[in-house]
Short mmCIF file of C-alpha atoms and ligand atoms in Angstrom, two decimals:
data_model
loop_
_atom_site.label_atom_id
_atom_site.label_comp_id
_atom_site.label_asym_id
_atom_site.label_seq_id
_atom_site.Cartn_x
_atom_site.Cartn_y
_atom_site.Cartn_z
CA UNK A 1 18.84 62.33 -20.38
CA UNK A 2 19.97 63.14 -16.80
CA UNK A 3 18.25 64.62 -13.87
CA UNK A 4 19.39 65.11 -10.34
CA UNK A 5 17.43 64.17 -7.20
CA UNK A 6 18.91 65.71 -4.22
CA UNK A 7 22.57 64.16 -4.59
CA UNK A 8 21.53 61.28 -6.71
CA UNK A 9 21.34 60.98 -10.50
CA UNK A 10 18.46 59.56 -12.55
CA UNK A 11 19.31 58.94 -15.91
CA UNK A 12 17.61 57.60 -19.21
CA UNK A 13 19.60 55.79 -21.93
CA UNK A 14 18.74 53.90 -25.03
CA UNK A 15 20.57 50.51 -25.08
CA UNK A 16 21.04 47.10 -23.90
CA UNK A 17 20.80 46.35 -20.10
CA UNK A 18 23.42 43.49 -20.27
CA UNK A 19 26.17 46.20 -21.59
CA UNK A 20 25.78 48.53 -18.59
CA UNK A 21 28.89 49.06 -16.36
CA UNK A 22 26.88 49.60 -13.01
CA UNK A 23 27.07 47.78 -9.48
CA UNK A 24 23.73 45.91 -10.21
CA UNK A 25 21.40 45.52 -13.27
CA UNK A 26 17.75 44.36 -12.82
CA UNK A 27 16.39 41.59 -14.88
CA UNK A 28 12.67 41.32 -15.83
CA UNK A 29 12.06 37.80 -14.78
CA UNK A 30 8.96 35.73 -14.37
CA UNK A 31 7.65 34.30 -11.14
CA UNK A 32 9.25 30.94 -11.54
CA UNK A 33 12.71 32.55 -12.06
CA UNK A 34 12.78 30.05 -14.83
CA UNK A 35 14.30 32.12 -17.58
CA UNK A 36 12.44 33.53 -20.67
CA UNK A 37 12.62 35.74 -23.48
CA UNK A 38 13.60 39.35 -23.82
CA UNK A 39 15.67 40.79 -20.87
CA UNK A 40 15.61 37.59 -19.11
CA UNK A 41 17.03 35.58 -21.98
CA UNK A 42 19.62 38.29 -22.62
CA UNK A 43 20.64 38.57 -19.02
CA UNK A 44 21.07 34.81 -18.57
CA UNK A 45 22.90 34.33 -21.79
CA UNK A 46 25.33 37.06 -20.91
CA UNK A 47 25.67 36.21 -17.30
CA UNK A 48 26.03 32.40 -17.96
CA UNK A 49 24.65 29.36 -16.12
CA UNK A 50 25.76 30.28 -12.57
CA UNK A 51 22.80 32.81 -12.33
CA UNK A 52 20.26 30.02 -12.78
CA UNK A 53 22.22 27.63 -10.45
CA UNK A 54 21.98 30.26 -7.71
CA UNK A 55 18.32 31.21 -8.31
CA UNK A 56 17.53 27.39 -8.23
CA UNK A 57 19.37 26.85 -5.31
CA UNK A 58 18.28 29.76 -3.07
CA UNK A 59 14.90 30.51 -4.52
CA UNK A 60 13.52 27.25 -5.57
CA UNK A 61 9.82 28.49 -5.07
CA UNK A 62 10.58 31.54 -7.26
CA UNK A 63 9.58 35.17 -6.48
CA UNK A 64 6.26 36.81 -5.88
CA UNK A 65 5.07 39.30 -8.40
CA UNK A 66 5.97 42.80 -7.27
CA UNK A 67 9.20 41.59 -5.44
CA UNK A 68 12.82 40.86 -6.48
CA UNK A 69 15.72 38.68 -5.43
CA UNK A 70 19.46 39.13 -5.81
CA UNK A 71 22.13 36.76 -7.28
CA UNK A 72 25.70 37.26 -8.25
CA UNK A 73 26.08 38.47 -11.92
CA UNK A 74 28.35 35.81 -13.33
CA UNK A 75 30.20 36.99 -16.61
CA UNK A 76 28.30 40.38 -16.63
CA UNK A 77 30.29 43.55 -15.62
CA UNK A 78 27.84 44.28 -12.81
CA UNK A 79 28.36 42.63 -9.33
CA UNK A 80 24.65 41.78 -8.76
CA UNK A 81 21.46 40.94 -10.73
CA UNK A 82 18.17 41.78 -9.11
CA UNK A 83 15.62 39.48 -10.59
CA UNK A 84 12.23 41.60 -10.44
CA UNK A 85 8.80 39.98 -11.20
CA UNK A 86 6.68 42.68 -12.67
CA UNK A 87 2.82 42.09 -13.10
CA UNK A 88 1.26 41.07 -16.37
CA UNK A 89 -0.90 43.74 -17.60
CA UNK A 90 -4.85 42.93 -17.13
CA UNK A 91 -6.23 46.08 -18.30
CA UNK A 92 -5.35 47.96 -15.03
CA UNK A 93 -7.78 45.72 -12.98
CA UNK A 94 -5.21 43.45 -11.30
CA UNK A 95 -3.30 45.98 -8.95
CA UNK A 96 -0.74 46.35 -11.60
CA UNK A 97 0.35 49.92 -10.73
CA UNK A 98 1.14 48.94 -7.05
CA UNK A 99 2.75 45.82 -8.08
CA UNK A 100 4.92 47.54 -10.71
CA UNK A 101 5.98 50.17 -8.34
CA UNK A 102 6.82 47.66 -5.76
CA UNK A 103 9.25 45.90 -8.22
CA UNK A 104 11.28 49.13 -8.52
CA UNK A 105 11.13 50.07 -4.73
CA UNK A 106 12.25 46.45 -3.65
CA UNK A 107 15.18 46.64 -6.25
CA UNK A 108 16.24 49.84 -4.56
CA UNK A 109 15.99 48.34 -1.17
CA UNK A 110 18.00 45.53 -2.54
CA UNK A 111 20.52 47.98 -3.80
CA UNK A 112 20.82 49.80 -0.28
CA UNK A 113 21.07 46.42 1.57
CA UNK A 114 24.00 45.28 -0.87
CA UNK A 115 25.78 48.66 -0.65
CA UNK A 116 25.29 49.25 -4.51
CA UNK A 117 25.74 52.60 -5.78
CA UNK A 118 24.62 52.29 -9.18
CA UNK A 119 21.64 50.28 -10.60
CA UNK A 120 20.24 49.81 -14.08
CA UNK A 121 16.62 48.90 -14.84
CA UNK A 122 15.01 47.89 -18.04
CA UNK A 123 11.30 48.84 -18.48
CA UNK A 124 9.85 46.08 -16.29
CA UNK A 125 6.61 44.42 -17.78
CA UNK A 126 6.44 46.52 -20.98
CA UNK A 127 7.38 43.51 -23.25
CA UNK A 128 5.68 40.06 -23.04
CA UNK A 129 3.77 41.30 -20.01
CA UNK A 130 2.08 43.95 -22.15
CA UNK A 131 1.90 46.93 -19.64
CA UNK A 132 1.39 50.13 -21.62
CA UNK A 133 4.59 51.86 -21.87
CA UNK A 134 3.40 55.31 -21.02
CA UNK A 135 1.74 54.18 -17.78
CA UNK A 136 4.77 52.08 -16.85
CA UNK A 137 7.04 54.99 -17.39
CA UNK A 138 4.96 57.17 -15.01
CA UNK A 139 4.73 54.62 -12.36
CA UNK A 140 8.38 53.53 -12.38
CA UNK A 141 9.90 57.00 -12.60
CA UNK A 142 7.48 58.37 -9.93
CA UNK A 143 8.49 55.43 -7.58
CA UNK A 144 12.08 55.85 -8.18
CA UNK A 145 12.01 59.50 -7.76
CA UNK A 146 10.29 59.25 -4.57
CA UNK A 147 12.59 56.53 -3.26
CA UNK A 148 15.61 58.77 -4.03
CA UNK A 149 14.14 61.89 -2.51
CA UNK A 150 13.43 59.98 0.70
CA UNK A 151 16.52 57.73 0.95
CA UNK A 152 19.23 59.58 -1.02
CA UNK A 153 20.58 56.36 -2.27
CA UNK A 154 21.74 54.72 -4.68
CA UNK A 155 23.72 57.49 -6.15
CA UNK A 156 22.76 56.55 -9.73
CA UNK A 157 19.72 54.98 -11.30
CA UNK A 158 19.76 54.54 -14.95
CA UNK A 159 16.83 53.35 -16.99
CA UNK A 160 17.86 51.50 -20.04
CA UNK A 161 15.36 51.50 -22.84
CA UNK A 162 15.56 49.19 -25.73
CA UNK A 163 13.65 51.10 -28.36
CA UNK A 164 13.13 54.67 -29.42
CA UNK A 165 9.56 54.48 -28.56
CA UNK A 166 10.17 53.30 -25.01
CA UNK A 167 12.98 55.89 -24.75
CA UNK A 168 10.57 58.75 -25.88
CA UNK A 169 7.80 57.77 -23.63
CA UNK A 170 10.18 57.71 -20.49
CA UNK A 171 11.85 61.10 -21.49
CA UNK A 172 8.40 62.66 -21.80
CA UNK A 173 7.37 61.61 -18.39
CA UNK A 174 10.74 62.68 -16.83
CA UNK A 175 10.50 65.99 -18.68
CA UNK A 176 7.18 66.74 -17.25
CA UNK A 177 8.31 65.37 -13.69
CA UNK A 178 11.05 67.98 -13.45
CA UNK A 179 9.54 70.67 -15.75
P1 ADP B 1 8.34 41.47 -19.36
O1 ADP B 1 8.08 40.16 -19.35
O2 ADP B 1 8.50 41.96 -17.94
O3 ADP B 1 7.42 42.35 -20.06
P2 ADP B 1 10.33 41.79 -21.37
O4 ADP B 1 11.74 41.15 -21.22
O5 ADP B 1 9.46 40.93 -22.27
O6 ADP B 1 9.89 41.55 -19.86
O7 ADP B 1 10.38 43.29 -21.76
C1 ADP B 1 10.55 44.25 -20.98
C2 ADP B 1 11.25 45.46 -21.55
O8 ADP B 1 12.59 45.23 -21.79
C3 ADP B 1 10.70 45.62 -23.14
O9 ADP B 1 10.44 47.07 -23.15
C4 ADP B 1 11.71 45.10 -24.15
O10 ADP B 1 11.78 45.91 -25.28
C5 ADP B 1 12.92 45.52 -23.31
N1 ADP B 1 14.35 44.67 -23.52
C6 ADP B 1 14.44 43.48 -24.07
N2 ADP B 1 15.67 43.13 -24.27
C7 ADP B 1 16.39 44.16 -23.74
C8 ADP B 1 17.66 44.40 -23.39
N3 ADP B 1 18.64 43.48 -23.65
N4 ADP B 1 18.07 45.43 -22.65
C9 ADP B 1 17.13 46.37 -22.35
N5 ADP B 1 15.86 46.27 -22.65
C10 ADP B 1 15.41 45.19 -23.10
#
């Protein structure tokens, strides 16, 4: 599914984030940047050890929830990996909406700072961190749409959803948003 926001494209695909041929992919990391399961495991396995070497060297304190840091992408097709730390779902009482939105906008800021024209996101926080996918889709797609409307960059933002259910949830939200 593809919509346009001004001159930019906002796209949903079902697939594996590590296979995307874009300038930057986003990793759903944890605050220690210590590696983990899900997207994090897949990104580090596909990218190789240079990613962890760089995060250990440049970000020994890790990264705050709601923020993101950039590294090179090692063996991946992308040039950069943006390691974003999403919130753990705490029933909606832990400022999760703001923190999740902030992950997406910080990654888009990093894209602009690094001259990145295309960026692929996974559904941050919707795995081990347990964020309800419908709510995550609403927050993330709304945040990205607002950023693109205001900044008109990067030219392509792709959401890469791993499962049918996650793809469907995001497609429903995007249809409503543009409908
Ligand atoms: P978090 O800890 O932020 O919840 P996870 O990696 O556990 O991160 O899950 C985030 C989302 O990424 C989940 O919806 C999960 O299904 C999905 N996912 C897992 N592996 C991949 C992958 N290789 N590519 C894209 N999405 C993935």
